[in-house]
XYZ file of C-alpha atoms in Angstrom:
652
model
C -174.237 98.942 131.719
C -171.990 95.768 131.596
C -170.413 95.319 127.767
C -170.873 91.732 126.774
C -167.189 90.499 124.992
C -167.459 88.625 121.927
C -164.881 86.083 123.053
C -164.775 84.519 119.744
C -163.873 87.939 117.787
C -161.073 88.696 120.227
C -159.398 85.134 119.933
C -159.687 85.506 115.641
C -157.984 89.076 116.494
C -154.547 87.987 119.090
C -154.364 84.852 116.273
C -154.097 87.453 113.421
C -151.679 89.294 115.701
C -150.216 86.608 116.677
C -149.361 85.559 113.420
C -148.535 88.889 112.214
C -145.600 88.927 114.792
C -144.441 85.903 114.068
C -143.981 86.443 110.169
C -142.017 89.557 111.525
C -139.916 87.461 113.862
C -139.639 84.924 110.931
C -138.860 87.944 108.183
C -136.512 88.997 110.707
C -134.376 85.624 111.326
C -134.456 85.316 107.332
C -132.661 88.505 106.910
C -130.815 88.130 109.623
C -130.000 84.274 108.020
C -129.463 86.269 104.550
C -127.430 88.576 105.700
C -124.507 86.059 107.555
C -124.788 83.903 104.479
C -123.931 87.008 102.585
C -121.094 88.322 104.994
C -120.133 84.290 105.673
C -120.504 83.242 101.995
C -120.735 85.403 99.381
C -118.482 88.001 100.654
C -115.787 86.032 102.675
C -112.896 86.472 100.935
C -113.855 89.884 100.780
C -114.270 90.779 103.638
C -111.865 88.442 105.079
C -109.168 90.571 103.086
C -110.567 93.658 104.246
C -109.762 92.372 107.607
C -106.602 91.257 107.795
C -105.464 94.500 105.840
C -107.345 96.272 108.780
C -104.712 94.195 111.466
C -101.827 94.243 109.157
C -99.935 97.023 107.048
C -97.667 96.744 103.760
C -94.529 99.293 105.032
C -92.432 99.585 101.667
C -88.722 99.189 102.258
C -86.693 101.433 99.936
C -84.013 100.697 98.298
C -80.230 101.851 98.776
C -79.493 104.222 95.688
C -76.682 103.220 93.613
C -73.064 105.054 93.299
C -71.935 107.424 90.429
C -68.080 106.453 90.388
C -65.860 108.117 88.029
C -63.738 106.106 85.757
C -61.208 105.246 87.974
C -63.536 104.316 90.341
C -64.107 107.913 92.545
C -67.650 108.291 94.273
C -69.161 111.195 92.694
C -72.329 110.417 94.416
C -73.402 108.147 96.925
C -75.828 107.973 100.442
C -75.389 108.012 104.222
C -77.591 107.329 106.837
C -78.891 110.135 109.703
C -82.033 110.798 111.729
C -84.618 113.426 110.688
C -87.795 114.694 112.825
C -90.945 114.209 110.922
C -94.791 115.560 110.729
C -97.885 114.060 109.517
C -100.067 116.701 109.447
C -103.400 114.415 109.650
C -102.558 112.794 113.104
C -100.846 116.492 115.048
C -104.030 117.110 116.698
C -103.437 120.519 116.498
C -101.790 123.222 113.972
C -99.087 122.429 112.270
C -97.244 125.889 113.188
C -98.057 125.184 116.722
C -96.676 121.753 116.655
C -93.699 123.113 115.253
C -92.864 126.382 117.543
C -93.166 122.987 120.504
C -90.469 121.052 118.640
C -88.261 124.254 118.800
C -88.726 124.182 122.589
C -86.943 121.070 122.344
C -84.222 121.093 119.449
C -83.577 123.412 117.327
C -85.443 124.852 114.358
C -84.564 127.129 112.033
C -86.143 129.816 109.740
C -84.970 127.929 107.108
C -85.924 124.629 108.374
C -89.393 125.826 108.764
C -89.545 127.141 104.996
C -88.866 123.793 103.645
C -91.233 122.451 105.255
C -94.149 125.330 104.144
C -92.673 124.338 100.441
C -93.006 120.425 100.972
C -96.256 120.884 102.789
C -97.811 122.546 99.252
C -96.707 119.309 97.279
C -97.340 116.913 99.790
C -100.695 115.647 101.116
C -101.933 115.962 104.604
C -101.132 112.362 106.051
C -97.936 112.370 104.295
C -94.808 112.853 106.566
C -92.956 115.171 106.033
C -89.237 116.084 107.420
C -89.116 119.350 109.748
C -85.312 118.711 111.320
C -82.852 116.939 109.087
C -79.661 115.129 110.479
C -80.525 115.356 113.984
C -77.426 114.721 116.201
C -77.302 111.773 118.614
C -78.299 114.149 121.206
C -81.038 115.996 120.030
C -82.356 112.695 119.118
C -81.999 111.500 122.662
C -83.699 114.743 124.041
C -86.648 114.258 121.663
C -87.035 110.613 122.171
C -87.509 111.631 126.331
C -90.408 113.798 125.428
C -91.891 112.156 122.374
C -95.445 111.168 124.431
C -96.300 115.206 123.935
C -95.770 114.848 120.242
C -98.388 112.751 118.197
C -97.566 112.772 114.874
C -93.892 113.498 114.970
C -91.628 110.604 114.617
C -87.740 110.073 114.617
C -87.170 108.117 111.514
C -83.349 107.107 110.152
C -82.853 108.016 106.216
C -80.592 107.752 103.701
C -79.333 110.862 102.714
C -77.314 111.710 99.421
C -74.362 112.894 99.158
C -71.905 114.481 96.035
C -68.326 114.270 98.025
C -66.695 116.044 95.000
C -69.162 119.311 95.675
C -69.265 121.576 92.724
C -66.414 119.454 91.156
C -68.515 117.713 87.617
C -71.847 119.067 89.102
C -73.652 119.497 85.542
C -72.432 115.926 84.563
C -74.008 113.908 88.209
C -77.157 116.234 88.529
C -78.734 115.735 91.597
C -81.552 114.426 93.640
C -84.734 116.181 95.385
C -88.111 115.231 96.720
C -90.628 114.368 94.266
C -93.031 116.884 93.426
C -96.849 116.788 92.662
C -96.580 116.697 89.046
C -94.153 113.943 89.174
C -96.000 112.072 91.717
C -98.667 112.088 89.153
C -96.417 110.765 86.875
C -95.193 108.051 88.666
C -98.671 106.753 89.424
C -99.775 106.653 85.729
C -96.366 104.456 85.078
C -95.833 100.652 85.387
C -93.692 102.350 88.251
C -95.957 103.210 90.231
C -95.670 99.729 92.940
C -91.557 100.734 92.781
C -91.934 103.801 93.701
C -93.975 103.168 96.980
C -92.347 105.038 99.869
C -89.580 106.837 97.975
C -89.464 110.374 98.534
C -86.437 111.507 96.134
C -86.029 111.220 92.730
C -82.898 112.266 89.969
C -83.385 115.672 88.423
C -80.231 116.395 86.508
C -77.591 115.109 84.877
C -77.142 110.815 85.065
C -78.950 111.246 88.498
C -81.947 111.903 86.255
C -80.872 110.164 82.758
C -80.521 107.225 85.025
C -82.798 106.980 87.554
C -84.301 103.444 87.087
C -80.941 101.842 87.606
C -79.953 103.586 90.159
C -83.241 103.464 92.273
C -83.355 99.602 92.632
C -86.164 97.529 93.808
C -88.213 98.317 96.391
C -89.183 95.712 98.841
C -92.065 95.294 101.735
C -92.950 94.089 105.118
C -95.922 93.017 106.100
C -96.416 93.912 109.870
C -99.697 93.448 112.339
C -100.920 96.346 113.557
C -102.783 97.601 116.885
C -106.356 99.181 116.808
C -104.449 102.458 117.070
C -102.299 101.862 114.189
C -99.125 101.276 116.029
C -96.980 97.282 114.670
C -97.024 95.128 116.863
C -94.677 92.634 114.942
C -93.797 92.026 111.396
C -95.520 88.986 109.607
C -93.626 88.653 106.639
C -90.465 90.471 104.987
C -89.462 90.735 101.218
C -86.096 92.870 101.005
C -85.582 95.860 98.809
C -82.635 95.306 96.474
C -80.107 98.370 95.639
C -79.673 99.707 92.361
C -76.624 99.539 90.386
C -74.076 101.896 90.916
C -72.897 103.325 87.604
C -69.125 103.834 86.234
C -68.940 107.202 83.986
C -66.808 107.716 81.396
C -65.007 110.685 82.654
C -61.421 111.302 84.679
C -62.933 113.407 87.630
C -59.331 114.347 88.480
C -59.095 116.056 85.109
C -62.464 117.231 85.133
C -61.164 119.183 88.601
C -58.481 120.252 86.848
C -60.112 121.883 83.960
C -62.700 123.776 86.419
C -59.369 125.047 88.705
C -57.720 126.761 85.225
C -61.259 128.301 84.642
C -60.972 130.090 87.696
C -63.770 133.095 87.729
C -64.142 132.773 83.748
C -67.055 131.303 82.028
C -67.318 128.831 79.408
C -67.451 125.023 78.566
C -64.926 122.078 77.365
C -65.757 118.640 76.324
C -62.988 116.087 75.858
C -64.223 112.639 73.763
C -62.075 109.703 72.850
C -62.563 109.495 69.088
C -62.426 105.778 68.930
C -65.668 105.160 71.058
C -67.574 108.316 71.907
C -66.267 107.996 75.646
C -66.698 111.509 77.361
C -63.515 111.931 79.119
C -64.354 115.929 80.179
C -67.465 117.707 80.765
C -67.225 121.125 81.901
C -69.473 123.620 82.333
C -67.942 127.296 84.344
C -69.346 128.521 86.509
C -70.787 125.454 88.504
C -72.840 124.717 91.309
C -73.041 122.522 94.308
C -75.785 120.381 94.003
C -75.798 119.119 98.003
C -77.590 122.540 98.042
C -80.689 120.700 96.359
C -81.222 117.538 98.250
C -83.473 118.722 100.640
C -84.789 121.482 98.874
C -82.728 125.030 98.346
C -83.438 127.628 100.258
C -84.942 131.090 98.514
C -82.495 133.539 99.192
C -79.375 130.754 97.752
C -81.838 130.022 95.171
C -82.173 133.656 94.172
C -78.277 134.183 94.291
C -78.062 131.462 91.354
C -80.790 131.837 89.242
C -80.463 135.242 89.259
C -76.380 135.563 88.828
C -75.247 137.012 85.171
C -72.663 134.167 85.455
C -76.069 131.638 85.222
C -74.310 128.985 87.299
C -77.213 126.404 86.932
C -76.718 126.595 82.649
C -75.096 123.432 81.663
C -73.687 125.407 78.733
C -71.530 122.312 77.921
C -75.289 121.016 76.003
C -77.510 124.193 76.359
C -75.298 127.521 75.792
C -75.143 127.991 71.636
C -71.845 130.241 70.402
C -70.938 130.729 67.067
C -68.243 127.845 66.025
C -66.106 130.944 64.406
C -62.946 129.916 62.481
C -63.249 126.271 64.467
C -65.776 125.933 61.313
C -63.346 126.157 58.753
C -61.706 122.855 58.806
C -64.934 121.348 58.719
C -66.056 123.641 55.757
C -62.651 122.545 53.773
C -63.522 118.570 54.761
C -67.081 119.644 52.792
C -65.353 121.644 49.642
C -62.926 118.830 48.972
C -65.941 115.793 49.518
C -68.433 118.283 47.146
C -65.550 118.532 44.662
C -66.331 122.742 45.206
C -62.745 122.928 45.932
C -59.181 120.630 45.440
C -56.217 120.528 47.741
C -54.324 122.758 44.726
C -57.375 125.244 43.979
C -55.552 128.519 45.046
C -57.447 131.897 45.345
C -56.201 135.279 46.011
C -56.504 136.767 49.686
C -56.602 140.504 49.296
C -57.967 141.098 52.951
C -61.867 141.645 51.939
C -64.544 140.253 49.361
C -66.836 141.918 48.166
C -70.487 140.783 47.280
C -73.409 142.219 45.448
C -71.371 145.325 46.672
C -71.074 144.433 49.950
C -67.408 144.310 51.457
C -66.782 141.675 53.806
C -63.481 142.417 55.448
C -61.178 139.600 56.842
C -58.366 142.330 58.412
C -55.422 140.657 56.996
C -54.461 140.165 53.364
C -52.222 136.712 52.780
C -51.923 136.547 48.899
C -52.253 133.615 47.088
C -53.618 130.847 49.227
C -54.250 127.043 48.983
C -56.503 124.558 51.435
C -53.952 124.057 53.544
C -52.547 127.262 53.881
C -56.098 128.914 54.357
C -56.499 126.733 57.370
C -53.202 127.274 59.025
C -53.356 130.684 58.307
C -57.310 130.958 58.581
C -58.053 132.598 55.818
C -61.523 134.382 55.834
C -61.510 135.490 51.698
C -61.557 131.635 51.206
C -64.348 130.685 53.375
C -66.303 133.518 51.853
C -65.569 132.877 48.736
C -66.502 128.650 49.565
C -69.461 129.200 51.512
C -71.180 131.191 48.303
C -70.107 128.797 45.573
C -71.779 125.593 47.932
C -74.917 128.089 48.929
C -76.566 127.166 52.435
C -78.683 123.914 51.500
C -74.981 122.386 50.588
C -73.257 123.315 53.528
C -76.253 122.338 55.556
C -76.300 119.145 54.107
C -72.732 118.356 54.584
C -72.782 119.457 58.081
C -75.755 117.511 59.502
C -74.312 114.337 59.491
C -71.279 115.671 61.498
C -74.095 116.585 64.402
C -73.891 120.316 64.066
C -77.069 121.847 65.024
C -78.742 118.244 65.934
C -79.506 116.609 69.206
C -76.144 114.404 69.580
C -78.156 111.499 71.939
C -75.958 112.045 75.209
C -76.759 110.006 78.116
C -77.852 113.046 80.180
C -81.227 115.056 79.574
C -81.396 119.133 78.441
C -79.546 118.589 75.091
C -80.484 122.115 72.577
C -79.878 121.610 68.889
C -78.538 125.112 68.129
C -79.139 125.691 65.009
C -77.704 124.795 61.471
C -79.190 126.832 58.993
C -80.802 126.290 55.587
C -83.395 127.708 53.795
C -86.118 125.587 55.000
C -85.065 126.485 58.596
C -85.228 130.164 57.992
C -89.068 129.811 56.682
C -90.114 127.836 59.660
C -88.432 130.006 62.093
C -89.419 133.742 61.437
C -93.294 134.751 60.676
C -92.861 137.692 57.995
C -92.405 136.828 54.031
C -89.857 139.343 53.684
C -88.044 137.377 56.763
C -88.531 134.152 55.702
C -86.294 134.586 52.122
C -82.914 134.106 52.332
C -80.645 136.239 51.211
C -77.298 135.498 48.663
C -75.207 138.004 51.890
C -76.364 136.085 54.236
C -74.411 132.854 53.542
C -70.949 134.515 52.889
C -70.764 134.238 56.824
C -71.326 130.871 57.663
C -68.426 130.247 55.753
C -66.225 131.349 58.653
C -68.343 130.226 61.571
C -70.751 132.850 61.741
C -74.325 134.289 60.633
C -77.145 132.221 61.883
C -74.478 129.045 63.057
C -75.386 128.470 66.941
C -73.687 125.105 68.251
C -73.042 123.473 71.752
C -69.935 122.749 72.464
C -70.196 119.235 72.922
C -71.816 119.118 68.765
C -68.442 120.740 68.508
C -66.122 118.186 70.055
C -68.273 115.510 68.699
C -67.723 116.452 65.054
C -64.053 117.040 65.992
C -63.923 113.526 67.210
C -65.452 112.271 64.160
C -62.959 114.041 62.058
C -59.857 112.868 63.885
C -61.483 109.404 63.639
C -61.009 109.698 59.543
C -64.951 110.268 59.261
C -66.083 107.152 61.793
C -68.846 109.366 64.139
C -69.484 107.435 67.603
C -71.751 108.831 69.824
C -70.880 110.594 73.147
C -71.373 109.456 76.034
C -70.904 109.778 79.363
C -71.448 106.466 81.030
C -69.417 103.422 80.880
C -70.560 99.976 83.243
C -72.934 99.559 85.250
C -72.388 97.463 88.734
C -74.245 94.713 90.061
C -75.652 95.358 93.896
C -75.384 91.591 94.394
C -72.322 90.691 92.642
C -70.442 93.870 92.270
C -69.169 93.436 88.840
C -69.417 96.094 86.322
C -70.781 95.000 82.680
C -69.906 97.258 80.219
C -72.926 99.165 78.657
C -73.953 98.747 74.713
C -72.797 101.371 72.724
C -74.762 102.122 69.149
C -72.889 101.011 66.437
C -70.367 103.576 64.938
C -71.491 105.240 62.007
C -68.393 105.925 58.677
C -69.861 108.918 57.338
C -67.610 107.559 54.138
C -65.265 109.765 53.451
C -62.303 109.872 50.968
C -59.350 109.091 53.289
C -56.808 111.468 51.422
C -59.746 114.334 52.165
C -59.332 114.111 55.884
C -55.833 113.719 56.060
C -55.322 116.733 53.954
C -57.805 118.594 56.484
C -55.879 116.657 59.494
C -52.481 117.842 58.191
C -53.898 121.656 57.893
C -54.777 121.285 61.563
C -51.364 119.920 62.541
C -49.792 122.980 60.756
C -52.022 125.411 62.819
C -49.969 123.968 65.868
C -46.619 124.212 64.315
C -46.476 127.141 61.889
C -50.303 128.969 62.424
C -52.121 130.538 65.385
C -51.756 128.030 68.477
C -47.864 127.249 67.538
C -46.675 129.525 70.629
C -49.646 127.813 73.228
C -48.223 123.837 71.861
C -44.447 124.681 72.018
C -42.707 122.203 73.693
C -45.145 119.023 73.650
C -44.371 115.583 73.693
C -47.035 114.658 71.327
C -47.994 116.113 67.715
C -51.508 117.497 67.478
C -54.100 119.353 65.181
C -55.842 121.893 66.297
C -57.867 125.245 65.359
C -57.978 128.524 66.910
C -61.419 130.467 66.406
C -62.880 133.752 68.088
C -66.830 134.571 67.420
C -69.142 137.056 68.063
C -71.095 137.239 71.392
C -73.123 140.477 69.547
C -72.770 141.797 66.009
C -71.252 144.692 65.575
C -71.627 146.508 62.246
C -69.753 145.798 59.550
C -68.341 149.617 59.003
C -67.476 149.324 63.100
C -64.289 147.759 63.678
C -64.325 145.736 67.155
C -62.807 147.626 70.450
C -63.134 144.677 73.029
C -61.992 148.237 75.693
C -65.691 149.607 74.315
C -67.368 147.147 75.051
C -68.911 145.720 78.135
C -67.838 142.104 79.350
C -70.686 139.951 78.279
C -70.338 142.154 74.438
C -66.461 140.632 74.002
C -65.827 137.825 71.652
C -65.552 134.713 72.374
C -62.538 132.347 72.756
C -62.649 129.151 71.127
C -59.919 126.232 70.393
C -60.530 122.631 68.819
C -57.687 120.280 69.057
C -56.732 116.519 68.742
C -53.800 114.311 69.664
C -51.685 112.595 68.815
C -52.087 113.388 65.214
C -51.369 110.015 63.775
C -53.427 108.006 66.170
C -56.034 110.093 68.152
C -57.005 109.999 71.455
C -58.789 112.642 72.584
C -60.417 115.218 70.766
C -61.563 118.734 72.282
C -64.117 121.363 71.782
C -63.216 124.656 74.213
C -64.694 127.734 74.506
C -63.858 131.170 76.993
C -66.456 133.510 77.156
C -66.020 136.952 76.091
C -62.503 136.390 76.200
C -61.209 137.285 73.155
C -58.455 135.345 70.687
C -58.740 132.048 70.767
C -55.356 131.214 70.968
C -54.558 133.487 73.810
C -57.441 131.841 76.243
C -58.929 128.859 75.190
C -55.772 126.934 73.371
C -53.717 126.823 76.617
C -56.428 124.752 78.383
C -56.899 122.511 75.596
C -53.043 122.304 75.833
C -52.997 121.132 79.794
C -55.999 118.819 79.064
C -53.988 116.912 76.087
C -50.471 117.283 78.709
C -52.475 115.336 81.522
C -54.150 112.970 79.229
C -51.473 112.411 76.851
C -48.155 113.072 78.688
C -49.246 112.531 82.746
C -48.633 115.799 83.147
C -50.341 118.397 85.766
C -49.604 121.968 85.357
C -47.635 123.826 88.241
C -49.527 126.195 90.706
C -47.819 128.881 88.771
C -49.142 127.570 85.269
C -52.277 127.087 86.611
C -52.720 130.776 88.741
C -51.642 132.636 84.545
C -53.958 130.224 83.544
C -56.727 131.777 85.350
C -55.311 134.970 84.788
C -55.411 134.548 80.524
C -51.647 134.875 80.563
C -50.221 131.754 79.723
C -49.268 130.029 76.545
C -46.520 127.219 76.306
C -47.010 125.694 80.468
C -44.423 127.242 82.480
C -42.929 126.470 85.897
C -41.782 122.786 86.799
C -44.964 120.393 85.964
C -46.153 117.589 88.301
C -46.943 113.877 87.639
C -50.679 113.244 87.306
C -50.354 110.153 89.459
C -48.789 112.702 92.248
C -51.790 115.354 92.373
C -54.538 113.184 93.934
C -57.772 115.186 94.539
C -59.825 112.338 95.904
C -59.236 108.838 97.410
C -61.169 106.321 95.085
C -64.263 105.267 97.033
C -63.343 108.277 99.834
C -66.712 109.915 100.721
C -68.119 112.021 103.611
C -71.071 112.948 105.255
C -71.628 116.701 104.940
């Protein structure tokens, strides 16, 4: 049966198709329209950013680190350029330990090598690179270069490196440098230094490498280059250079800071020299040291152990951080505050029968001197006195007197890790300990801090600084340990700002009748033997503390005792006597008498400064031995004994 086709019905149907696909085909165009006046229009700049950042790349150009020069103009610190081997970890194609044990088919890599990089690889992230080979040598770099198609992902790059020339020589005082770490990564990023910081991989940790890291970092600079679709420049489009940071002048005489660490020897302790007319640091020593080219590129674990677990504690900068009992170094300070608090007068004499007793408590002092004025009880360092001083002020008073001097108080060095120690009052007491019955203080309890003891805990730099201030007829400056800082571009030094000095306002005829105590200590008292001889006139004050207590019905056997139980040594001193200098806080650990150890190195410090004067080999080897007083053999000329060309430095 033939089917008759409504013709009619079929064309209304291919119209309404018909014009079904062509609103499609005209939705389509529109979007299509829509969409390039979006990408064309509306998003241009956009995407026109997008890509040229896609063909070029920003490549930060870090700066060149500044110098630390000493005051005469030694490098202490500065950089040197080498080649290192380096890993991304993102673009290796394969495991990074695999990648590795094919590098050592072509140079070297050690055990150690590959532990630094296991340590960096846990604060790094994956498309960071990362050094596995440091300071390649011209031909390992050759022999790597011939095969470096096998290697994607491992680069030769040239670095700066740093550098301390004078090794462990003023360690605490530089610091040093090391990679940054996560945490300060994280830092950085939440800083206003963030855009600075772009591409540096080091950062100061210690000492003025730390304390003064934004002037010696510099300005980081970029080039823009053009890139291939592989990532690789093709040319650079634009340069802005990186400008070095200033190189910084310290305060201190690294030849005498050399020379102080040499009479040390094996023995521990610390000694800080200051000029008392402008806080400038002239020593800072801290025994034992350390050499900080060790931390550069990261320490390894088993040198690591060896310091941090040595009962020597190498890495303490006890110079600001280890806290010793002043001792009898207290008392002139304690007879500045008993003639200022009217407690006491130049002519008050008390009797000195070798103890005192309290609330029937005998506190011996092991030698009886009779009848005994201010001056006498500080040549002679009398203990009854102090005892006797120290309860009619009570602890609030002293504490009060003593603040201002910096004892127990941060003194604002220019170098981070300052402690307080601590100066003790009543208030301290009840926000240190937890129990009531620990909390009240006790009448016994101050008799000892009359003579440097009890609960007194001070660095010996807050020692030297309030020595300063007293040889400076009350006028406290404070310390510090850098002087200038230099220019990149001009290389002229500008003096830093110092804070104004401070006159704690005291009577004059009080210090100089403290002053002239001192000086008698060094010609009639305990240090007379250890100053015999100089060509200057000084003050000074012998003083030997506890390093444990020992009962008070025990009588102290250094032979008994273990090392690190012995008293320590102590000596303040300053010179010249009518016109000061230098002023100096010393201490020898667990050493004993004060003027058998620490007195004859403030006595070669105060020769070199002073005098020009540099011990013989001879002085120096008793020295280290703790058998020298007066210096003996034939001395040298400072300007003869040269440890370092100014400017000399070398590449490990």
């Amino acid at each position: 049966m033939t089917e008759i086709r409504n013709v009619e019905a079929d064309l209304v149907r291919f119209r309404v198709r018909l014009a079904v696909v062509a609103l499609g085909v005209v939705a389509a165009f529109g979007l299509l329209a829509w969409r390039l006046y979006t990408l064309q229009v509306l998003r241009h700049e956009e995407l026109a950013q997008r890509a040229e950042t896609n063909r070029t790349a920003v490549v930060p150009i870090v700066p060149h680190r500044g110098e630390i020069l000493d005051r005469n103009g030694v490098v202490l610190a500065t950089n040197y350029k080498a080649y290192t081997l380096e890993l991304t970890p993102s673009r290796l194609g394969r495991t990074t330990d695999e990648a590795i044990d094919a590098i050592a088919q072509v140079v070297e890599v050690t055990p150690r090598d590959r532990r630094r990089f296991k340590r960096l690889q846990e604060d790094s992230r994956n498309f960071e690179s990362l050094p596995i080979r440091m300071r390649l040598s011209d031909e390992e770099v050759a022999r790597f270069a011939a095969q470096r198609y096998r290697f994607p992902g491992v680069e030769i790059k040239a670095r700066l490196f740093r550098t301390y020339p004078m090794g462990e020589t003023g360690a605490h005082v530089v610091g040093y440098i090391g990679r940054i770490n996560q945490k300060e990564k994280e830092r950085i990023e939440d800083s206003d230094d963030a855009a600075n910081y772009r591409g540096t991989d080091y950062i100061g940790k210690l000492g003025v490498e730390s304390s003064y890291e934004k002037v010696l970092h510099g300005t980081t600079g970029v080039e823009q280059m053009e890139t291939s679709a592989g990532g690789y420049a093709v040319r650079r489009l634009a340069s802005h250079p990186s400008t070095p940071g200033d190189s910084v002048r310290l305060s201190i005489d690294i030849q005498l800071q050399k020379l102080i660490e040499e009479m040390y020897g094996e023995r521990r302790g610390a000694l800080v020299a200051i000029d008392p007319q402008n806080g400038e640091i002239l020593a800072f020593v801290s025994k034992p040291t350390y050499d900080p080219n060790l931390f550069v590129e990261g320490i390894d674990q088993e040198t690591w152990d060896e310091l941090n677990n040595s009962l020597d504690k190498p890495l303490l900068n006890r110079a600001i951080r280890g806290t010793y009992p002043p001792g009898s170094t207290y008392k002139p300070f304690m007879a500045l505050a008993a003639l200022e608090t009217g407690k006491r007068s130049t002519g008050t004499t008390i009797m000195d029968g070798g103890s005192w007793t309290f609330a029937g408590h005998t506190f011996r002092s092991g030698h009886a001197l009779g009848a005994v004025d201010l001056h006498r009880s500080i040549v002679k360092s009398s203990n009854v006195y102090y005892y006797q001083l120290a309860n009619d002020m009570g602890v609030n008073a002293i504490h009060d007197f003593m603040k201002p001097l910096g004892f127990g108080q941060v003194t604002g060095v220019d170098i981070p890790g300052e402690t307080r120690g601590v100066l003790p009052s009543t208030d301290w007491k009840r926000a240190t300990y937890k129990r009531p019955e620990q909390q009240k203080w006790y009448g016994g309890e101050t008799i000892s801090l009359g003579i440097g003891q009890g609960y007194n805990n001070f660095t010996m730099l807050q020692l030297a600084n309030a020595t300063a201030t007293l040889a400076a007829g009350g006028v406290h400056h404070v310390p510090h340990l850098v002087k200038a800082r230099q220019d990149p571009l001009s290389l002229q030094f500008k003096d830093l700002p110092l804070a104004p000095p401070e006159n704690l306002g005291y009577k004059p005829e009080h210090v100089a009748a403290v002053k002239r105590g001192m000086v008698g200590v060094t010609q009639e008292g305990t240090s007379r033997s250890v100053m015999a001889g100089a060509a200057y006139l000084s003050g000074g004050k012998t003083g030997t503390a506890q390093a444990v207590t020992i009962g008070q019905k025990s009588r102290y056997n250094a032979a008994r005792l273990s090392e690190y139980q012995r008293d320590h040594s102590l000596y303040i001193a300053f010179a010249p006597a009518d016109n000061p200098r230098i002023a100096i806080a010393a201490i020898v650990e667990n050493a004993g008498f004060g003027a058998a150890h620490a007195a004859p190195l403030v006595r070669r410090v105060m020769d070199y400064w002073l005098a020009g004067v540099y011990p013989s080999e001879a002085d120096i080897a008793a020295l280290q031995r703790g058998a020298a007083t007066a210096p003996i053999g034939t001395p040298r000329r400072v300007a003869d004994v040269v440890p370092a060309q100014p400017g000399a430095a070398a590449a490990p």
